Each structure stands twice: as C-alpha cells, then as structure tokens.
Amino acid sequence: MESDRVPDDPGATMYQMWAEHDPAVEQPSLLWHVITKDDNAKSLCGRLLGAPSVSGSDLVQAESFCGPCMTSVRQAMAQPAAG
C-alpha cells in the first residue's frame, strides 16, 4: 500500500500488506494487515503474522482490512513529513 504523499517527496513512505485467513468469519475470507517497518513478523496492530494466504484464491469469498492497522497508517500519514 503506497502512501498519499507524492513519490518525489523524500519523506514518502511505503507500507507492505499481509493477508491471512480471517478467523472471525466462517466463510473463506482474507484479513489484510499492515506490516511494521522494523519487524516483518508483526503487524501495526501488534498481531504476530503466520503463514501468508494466497491472494486471489478461488476459495476466498470476501476480503477486509484490519481496522487498527488502517488507523495507524492514517495517523502516520497525517503527521507532517520530517525534514
């Protein structure tokens, strides 16, 4: 997921996403998390990430985004760029 900042901005930020099967939903569903920049095994919401799910699987009926991860990204993007 790319930030809203323009690409030539030296403070531009890039975030990686991670999909896992959503344990809260009975139907096959993916839940997307945002990976922390300092630890690829952890999401911004604090969840330890397991094995990745294959995006686009025929078995997946729905996809959603982790609310706490998205809130963290919005807060980071609202802060002025350092520099």
Coordinates of N, CA and C in Angstrom, one line a residue:
M1 N 0.8 -1.2 0.0 CA 0.0 0.0 0.0 C 0.9 1.2 0.0
E2 N 0.7 2.1 -0.9 CA 1.5 3.3 -1.0 C 0.9 4.4 -0.3
S3 N 1.7 5.3 0.2 CA 1.1 6.5 1.0 C 0.5 7.5 0.0
D4 N -0.2 8.5 0.6 CA -0.8 9.6 -0.2 C 0.2 10.6 -0.6
R5 N 1.4 10.6 -0.1 CA 2.5 11.6 -0.4 C 3.0 11.3 -1.8
V6 N 3.4 12.4 -2.5 CA 3.9 12.3 -3.8 C 5.2 11.5 -3.9
P7 N 5.5 10.8 -4.9 CA 6.7 9.9 -5.0 C 8.0 10.6 -4.8
D8 N 8.1 11.9 -5.3 CA 9.4 12.6 -5.2 C 9.6 13.2 -3.8
D9 N 8.6 13.1 -2.9 CA 8.8 13.6 -1.5 C 9.8 12.7 -0.8
P10 N 10.9 13.3 -0.3 CA 11.9 12.5 0.4 C 11.3 11.8 1.7
G11 N 10.2 12.3 2.2 CA 9.6 11.6 3.4 C 8.5 10.6 3.0
A12 N 8.4 10.3 1.7 CA 7.4 9.4 1.3 C 7.6 8.0 1.9
T13 N 6.5 7.4 2.2 CA 6.5 6.1 3.0 C 5.8 5.0 2.2
M14 N 6.3 3.8 2.3 CA 5.7 2.7 1.6 C 5.4 1.6 2.7
Y15 N 4.2 1.1 2.7 CA 3.9 0.0 3.6 C 3.6 -1.3 2.8
Q16 N 3.9 -2.4 3.5 CA 3.6 -3.7 2.9 C 2.4 -4.3 3.6
M17 N 1.6 -5.0 2.8 CA 0.4 -5.7 3.3 C 0.6 -7.2 3.5
W18 N -0.1 -7.8 4.4 CA 0.0 -9.2 4.6 C -1.5 -9.8 4.8
A19 N -1.8 -10.8 4.0 CA -3.1 -11.4 4.1 C -3.1 -12.7 4.9
E20 N -4.1 -12.9 5.7 CA -4.3 -14.2 6.4 C -5.7 -14.5 6.4
H21 N -6.0 -15.8 6.6 CA -7.4 -16.2 6.7 C -8.0 -15.5 7.9
D22 N -9.2 -14.9 7.8 CA -9.9 -14.2 8.9 C -10.5 -15.2 9.8
P23 N -10.0 -15.4 11.0 CA -10.6 -16.4 11.9 C -11.9 -16.0 12.5
A24 N -12.3 -14.7 12.3 CA -13.6 -14.3 12.8 C -14.8 -14.5 11.9
V25 N -14.5 -15.0 10.7 CA -15.5 -15.2 9.7 C -15.6 -16.7 9.3
E26 N -16.8 -17.2 9.2 CA -16.9 -18.7 8.9 C -16.6 -18.9 7.4
Q27 N -17.1 -18.1 6.5 CA -16.8 -18.2 5.1 C -15.3 -18.0 4.8
P28 N -14.8 -18.6 3.8 CA -13.4 -18.3 3.4 C -13.2 -16.8 3.2
S29 N -12.4 -16.2 4.0 CA -12.2 -14.7 3.9 C -10.8 -14.3 4.2
L30 N -10.3 -13.3 3.6 CA -8.9 -12.8 3.9 C -9.0 -11.5 4.8
L31 N -8.1 -11.4 5.7 CA -8.0 -10.2 6.5 C -6.6 -9.6 6.2
W32 N -6.5 -8.4 5.7 CA -5.3 -7.8 5.4 C -4.8 -6.9 6.5
H33 N -3.5 -7.1 6.9 CA -2.8 -6.3 7.9 C -1.7 -5.5 7.2
V34 N -1.2 -4.5 7.9 CA -0.1 -3.7 7.5 C 1.1 -4.1 8.3
I35 N 2.2 -4.5 7.6 CA 3.4 -5.0 8.3 C 4.2 -3.8 8.9
T36 N 4.8 -4.0 10.1 CA 5.6 -3.0 10.7 C 6.9 -2.9 9.9
K37 N 7.5 -1.7 10.0 CA 8.7 -1.5 9.2 C 10.0 -2.1 9.8
D38 N 9.9 -2.3 11.2 CA 11.1 -2.8 11.9 C 11.0 -4.3 12.2
D39 N 9.9 -4.9 11.9 CA 9.7 -6.4 12.2 C 8.7 -7.0 11.2
N40 N 9.2 -7.7 10.2 CA 8.4 -8.3 9.2 C 7.5 -9.4 9.7
A41 N 7.6 -9.8 11.0 CA 6.8 -10.8 11.5 C 5.6 -10.3 12.3
K42 N 5.5 -9.0 12.3 CA 4.4 -8.3 13.2 C 3.7 -7.3 12.4
S43 N 2.4 -7.1 12.7 CA 1.6 -6.1 12.0 C 1.5 -4.8 12.9
L44 N 1.0 -3.7 12.4 CA 0.9 -2.5 13.1 C -0.1 -2.6 14.3
C45 N -1.0 -3.6 14.2 CA -2.0 -3.8 15.3 C -1.4 -4.7 16.4
G46 N -0.1 -5.2 16.2 CA 0.5 -6.0 17.2 C 0.4 -7.5 17.0
R47 N -0.3 -7.9 16.0 CA -0.5 -9.3 15.7 C 0.7 -9.9 15.1
L48 N 1.1 -11.1 15.6 CA 2.2 -11.9 15.0 C 1.7 -12.5 13.8
L49 N 2.4 -12.4 12.7 CA 1.9 -12.9 11.4 C 2.3 -14.3 11.1
G50 N 1.3 -15.1 10.7 CA 1.6 -16.5 10.4 C 1.9 -16.7 9.0
A51 N 1.6 -17.9 8.5 CA 1.9 -18.2 7.1 C 0.9 -17.3 6.2
P52 N 1.5 -16.8 5.1 CA 0.6 -15.9 4.2 C -0.4 -16.7 3.5
S53 N -1.5 -16.0 3.2 CA -2.6 -16.6 2.4 C -2.4 -16.2 1.0
V54 N -2.8 -17.0 0.1 CA -2.6 -16.7 -1.3 C -3.7 -15.8 -1.7
S55 N -3.4 -14.6 -2.2 CA -4.4 -13.6 -2.7 C -5.0 -14.1 -4.0
G56 N -6.3 -13.9 -4.1 CA -6.9 -14.3 -5.4 C -7.4 -15.7 -5.4
S57 N -7.3 -16.4 -4.3 CA -7.7 -17.8 -4.3 C -9.2 -17.9 -4.6
D58 N -9.6 -19.0 -5.3 CA -11.0 -19.2 -5.7 C -11.8 -19.5 -4.4
L59 N -11.2 -19.9 -3.4 CA -11.9 -20.2 -2.1 C -12.3 -19.0 -1.3
V60 N -11.6 -17.9 -1.6 CA -11.9 -16.6 -0.8 C -13.2 -16.0 -1.4
Q61 N -14.1 -15.7 -0.4 CA -15.4 -15.1 -0.8 C -15.4 -13.6 -0.4
A62 N -14.5 -13.2 0.5 CA -14.5 -11.8 0.9 C -13.1 -11.4 1.4
E63 N -12.9 -10.1 1.4 CA -11.6 -9.6 1.9 C -11.9 -8.4 2.7
S64 N -11.2 -8.2 3.8 CA -11.3 -7.0 4.6 C -10.0 -6.5 5.1
F65 N -9.9 -5.3 5.6 CA -8.7 -4.7 6.1 C -8.8 -4.6 7.7
C66 N -7.7 -4.8 8.3 CA -7.6 -4.7 9.8 C -7.8 -3.2 10.2
G67 N -8.9 -3.0 10.9 CA -9.2 -1.6 11.4 C -8.0 -0.9 12.1
P68 N -7.5 -1.6 13.2 CA -6.4 -0.9 13.9 C -5.1 -0.7 13.0
C69 N -4.8 -1.6 12.1 CA -3.7 -1.3 11.2 C -4.0 -0.1 10.3
M70 N -5.2 0.0 9.8 CA -5.5 1.1 8.9 C -5.5 2.5 9.7
T71 N -6.0 2.4 10.9 CA -5.9 3.6 11.8 C -4.5 4.1 12.0
S72 N -3.6 3.2 12.2 CA -2.2 3.5 12.4 C -1.6 4.1 11.2
V73 N -1.9 3.6 10.0 CA -1.4 4.2 8.7 C -2.0 5.6 8.6
R74 N -3.3 5.8 8.8 CA -3.9 7.1 8.7 C -3.2 8.1 9.6
Q75 N -2.9 7.7 10.8 CA -2.3 8.6 11.8 C -0.9 9.0 11.3
A76 N -0.1 8.0 10.8 CA 1.2 8.3 10.3 C 1.2 9.2 9.1
M77 N 0.2 9.0 8.2 CA 0.1 9.9 7.0 C -0.3 11.3 7.4
A78 N -1.0 11.5 8.5 CA -1.5 12.8 8.9 C -0.4 13.6 9.5
Q79 N 0.7 13.0 10.0 CA 1.9 13.7 10.5 C 2.7 14.4 9.4
P80 N 3.2 15.6 9.7 CA 4.0 16.3 8.7 C 5.3 15.5 8.4
A81 N 5.7 15.6 7.2 CA 7.0 14.9 6.8 C 8.2 15.5 7.6
A82 N 9.1 14.7 8.0 CA 10.3 15.2 8.7 C 11.2 15.8 7.7
G83 N 11.8 16.9 8.1 CA 12.8 17.5 7.1 C 12.8 18.9 7.0

